[in-house]
PDB file of C-alpha atoms in Angstrom:
ATOM      1  CA  MET Z   8      -9.868   6.915 122.192  1.00 46.00           C
ATOM      2  CA  PRO Z   9     -12.109   8.368 119.613  1.00 47.00           C
ATOM      3  CA  ASN Z  10      -9.816   7.503 116.666  1.00 45.00           C
ATOM      4  CA  GLN Z  11     -10.187   4.134 117.663  1.00 52.00           C
ATOM      5  CA  PHE Z  12     -13.699   3.805 117.520  1.00 52.00           C
ATOM      6  CA  LEU Z  13     -14.520   3.646 113.791  1.00 50.00           C
ATOM      7  CA  MET Z  14     -17.255   0.949 113.963  1.00 55.00           C
ATOM      8  CA  GLU Z  15     -19.720  -0.363 111.302  1.00 55.00           C
ATOM      9  CA  LEU Z  16     -22.902  -1.706 111.835  1.00 56.00           C
ATOM     10  CA  ASP Z  17     -24.388  -4.181 109.328  1.00 54.00           C
ATOM     11  CA  PHE Z  18     -28.249  -4.803 109.818  1.00 57.00           C
ATOM     12  CA  SER Z  19     -28.271  -7.032 106.748  1.00 57.00           C
ATOM     13  CA  THR Z  20     -31.043  -9.652 107.327  1.00 68.00           C
ATOM     14  CA  GLU Z  21     -28.800 -12.515 105.630  1.00 87.00           C
ATOM     15  CA  LEU Z  22     -26.745 -12.785 108.834  1.00 91.00           C
ATOM     16  CA  THR Z  23     -27.902 -14.061 112.265  1.00 92.00           C
ATOM     17  CA  PRO Z  24     -27.455 -11.633 115.440  1.00 91.00           C
ATOM     18  CA  ALA Z  25     -24.530 -13.881 116.394  1.00 93.00           C
ATOM     19  CA  GLU Z  26     -22.809 -13.526 112.967  1.00 94.00           C
ATOM     20  CA  ARG Z  27     -23.380  -9.907 113.279  1.00 93.00           C
ATOM     21  CA  PHE Z  28     -21.852  -9.578 116.520  1.00 93.00           C
ATOM     22  CA  GLU Z  29     -18.703 -11.796 115.227  1.00 95.00           C
ATOM     23  CA  GLN Z  30     -18.460  -9.239 112.343  1.00 93.00           C
ATOM     24  CA  PHE Z  31     -18.585  -6.626 114.562  1.00 91.00           C
ATOM     25  CA  HIS Z  32     -16.161  -7.783 117.062  1.00 93.00           C
ATOM     26  CA  SER Z  33     -13.550  -8.883 114.513  1.00 93.00           C
ATOM     27  CA  ARG Z  34     -13.693  -5.146 113.019  1.00 90.00           C
ATOM     28  CA  ASN Z  35     -13.829  -3.562 116.453  1.00 88.00           C
ATOM     29  CA  PRO Z  36     -11.621  -5.297 118.767  1.00 92.00           C
ATOM     30  CA  GLN Z  37     -10.931  -2.195 120.919  1.00 91.00           C
ATOM     31  CA  VAL Z  38     -14.792  -2.498 122.279  1.00 93.00           C
ATOM     32  CA  TYR Z  39     -13.967  -5.745 124.117  1.00 96.00           C
ATOM     33  CA  LEU Z  40     -10.586  -4.572 125.126  1.00 96.00           C
ATOM     34  CA  ALA Z  41     -12.674  -1.582 126.761  1.00 96.00           C
ATOM     35  CA  LEU Z  42     -15.259  -3.575 128.362  1.00 97.00           C
ATOM     36  CA  LYS Z  43     -12.674  -6.173 129.782  1.00 98.00           C
ATOM     37  CA  SER Z  44     -10.780  -3.147 131.267  1.00 98.00           C
ATOM     38  CA  MET Z  45     -13.758  -1.778 132.912  1.00 98.00           C
ATOM     39  CA  THR Z  46     -14.867  -5.129 134.256  1.00 98.00           C
ATOM     40  CA  ALA Z  47     -11.561  -5.720 135.729  1.00 98.00           C
ATOM     41  CA  GLU Z  48     -11.552  -2.340 137.307  1.00 98.00           C
ATOM     42  CA  MET Z  49     -15.195  -3.038 139.001  1.00 97.00           C
ATOM     43  CA  VAL Z  50     -14.019  -6.559 140.168  1.00 97.00           C
ATOM     44  CA  ASN Z  51     -10.894  -5.119 141.639  1.00 97.00           C
ATOM     45  CA  ARG Z  52     -12.706  -2.632 143.454  1.00 97.00           C
ATOM     46  CA  GLY Z  53     -14.965  -5.400 145.216  1.00 96.00           C
ATOM     47  CA  ARG Z  54     -17.724  -5.467 143.014  1.00 95.00           C
ATOM     48  CA  LYS Z  55     -19.460  -8.924 142.808  1.00 96.00           C
ATOM     49  CA  ARG Z  56     -21.555  -8.220 139.957  1.00 96.00           C
ATOM     50  CA  VAL Z  57     -21.470  -5.949 136.973  1.00 96.00           C
ATOM     51  CA  GLY Z  58     -24.065  -4.878 134.343  1.00 95.00           C
ATOM     52  CA  ILE Z  59     -23.102  -5.345 130.644  1.00 96.00           C
ATOM     53  CA  ASN Z  60     -25.535  -2.790 129.483  1.00 95.00           C
ATOM     54  CA  MET Z  61     -24.145  -0.194 131.961  1.00 96.00           C
ATOM     55  CA  LEU Z  62     -20.485  -0.996 130.687  1.00 97.00           C
ATOM     56  CA  PHE Z  63     -22.035  -0.114 127.168  1.00 96.00           C
ATOM     57  CA  GLU Z  64     -23.454   3.268 128.300  1.00 95.00           C
ATOM     58  CA  VAL Z  65     -20.235   3.791 130.185  1.00 95.00           C
ATOM     59  CA  LEU Z  66     -18.225   3.255 126.736  1.00 93.00           C
ATOM     60  CA  ARG Z  67     -20.664   5.621 124.919  1.00 89.00           C
ATOM     61  CA  TRP Z  68     -20.244   8.355 127.577  1.00 90.00           C
ATOM     62  CA  ASN Z  69     -16.630   8.192 127.467  1.00 87.00           C
ATOM     63  CA  TYR Z  70     -16.490   8.130 123.879  1.00 83.00           C
ATOM     64  CA  TYR Z  71     -18.803  11.207 123.673  1.00 79.00           C
ATOM     65  CA  MET Z  72     -16.709  13.396 126.250  1.00 76.00           C
ATOM     66  CA  GLU Z  73     -13.398  12.580 124.363  1.00 75.00           C
ATOM     67  CA  THR Z  74     -14.406  13.511 120.901  1.00 71.00           C
ATOM     68  CA  ASP Z  75     -15.064  17.290 119.576  1.00 67.00           C
ATOM     69  CA  ASP Z  76     -16.988  15.925 116.798  1.00 67.00           C
ATOM     70  CA  PRO Z  77     -20.870  16.397 117.654  1.00 67.00           C
ATOM     71  CA  ASN Z  78     -22.055  14.581 114.389  1.00 66.00           C
ATOM     72  CA  SER Z  79     -20.095  11.421 115.390  1.00 65.00           C
ATOM     73  CA  ASP Z  80     -21.597   8.232 114.032  1.00 68.00           C
ATOM     74  CA  PHE Z  81     -20.274   6.016 116.982  1.00 71.00           C
ATOM     75  CA  LYS Z  82     -22.468   3.172 117.280  1.00 80.00           C
ATOM     76  CA  ILE Z  83     -22.374   0.091 119.305  1.00 86.00           C
ATOM     77  CA  ASN Z  84     -25.768  -2.219 118.991  1.00 90.00           C
ATOM     78  CA  ASN Z  85     -27.292  -2.934 122.396  1.00 91.00           C
ATOM     79  CA  ASN Z  86     -27.949  -6.474 120.872  1.00 92.00           C
ATOM     80  CA  TYR Z  87     -24.295  -7.329 121.225  1.00 94.00           C
ATOM     81  CA  ALA Z  88     -24.441  -6.878 125.033  1.00 94.00           C
ATOM     82  CA  PRO Z  89     -25.005 -10.633 125.997  1.00 95.00           C
ATOM     83  CA  TYR Z  90     -22.594 -11.731 123.336  1.00 96.00           C
ATOM     84  CA  TYR Z  91     -19.913  -9.636 125.034  1.00 97.00           C
ATOM     85  CA  ALA Z  92     -20.891 -10.758 128.385  1.00 96.00           C
ATOM     86  CA  ARG Z  93     -20.404 -14.360 127.371  1.00 96.00           C
ATOM     87  CA  LEU Z  94     -17.076 -13.747 125.529  1.00 98.00           C
ATOM     88  CA  LEU Z  95     -15.509 -11.901 128.671  1.00 98.00           C
ATOM     89  CA  ILE Z  96     -16.860 -15.070 130.687  1.00 97.00           C
ATOM     90  CA  THR Z  97     -15.294 -17.408 128.230  1.00 97.00           C
ATOM     91  CA  GLU Z  98     -12.112 -15.665 128.160  1.00 98.00           C
ATOM     92  CA  ASN Z  99     -12.116 -14.686 131.929  1.00 97.00           C
ATOM     93  CA  PRO Z 100     -13.565 -17.716 133.614  1.00 97.00           C
ATOM     94  CA  GLN Z 101     -13.149 -16.161 136.807  1.00 96.00           C
ATOM     95  CA  TRP Z 102     -16.076 -13.733 135.738  1.00 97.00           C
ATOM     96  CA  GLU Z 103     -18.520 -16.305 135.711  1.00 95.00           C
ATOM     97  CA  LYS Z 104     -20.592 -15.087 138.533  1.00 96.00           C
ATOM     98  CA  VAL Z 105     -19.965 -11.398 137.630  1.00 95.00           C
ATOM     99  CA  PHE Z 106     -22.500 -11.410 134.941  1.00 95.00           C
ATOM    100  CA  GLU Z 107     -26.023 -12.619 134.888  1.00 92.00           C
ATOM    101  CA  LEU Z 108     -26.705 -14.705 131.827  1.00 90.00           C
ATOM    102  CA  ARG Z 109     -30.099 -15.229 130.126  1.00 84.00           C
ATOM    103  CA  THR Z 110     -30.769 -17.274 127.389  1.00 82.00           C
ATOM    104  CA  ILE Z 111     -30.277 -15.364 123.856  1.00 78.00           C
ATOM    105  CA  ARG Z 112     -33.682 -15.553 122.186  1.00 74.00           C
ATOM    106  CA  SER Z 113     -32.410 -15.290 118.526  1.00 65.00           C
ATOM    107  CA  LYS Z 114     -29.067 -16.567 117.751  1.00 57.00           C
TER     108      LYS Z 114
END
């Protein structure tokens, strides 16, 4: 897993948060796949609700535990969480009730 996570953050003010997410997602499809896998596992174990922020922390934890590089620059912006939740629901409509969605303040 460590070699898979070569991520870039673009804090350019010229892009909207949604555009930054799209850019990040297109460069890092493995993040979505990991979130999808974890969500499926939780649902298959009977969970009715899943917190996307919890999944982000598990993703960070797993990466940290599987890498030997204490100086790793692995980053995933918390601002992407609502976009990933929506993407998971869009591509897996059966999970509509699994994630609680709120309005995204800045698109």
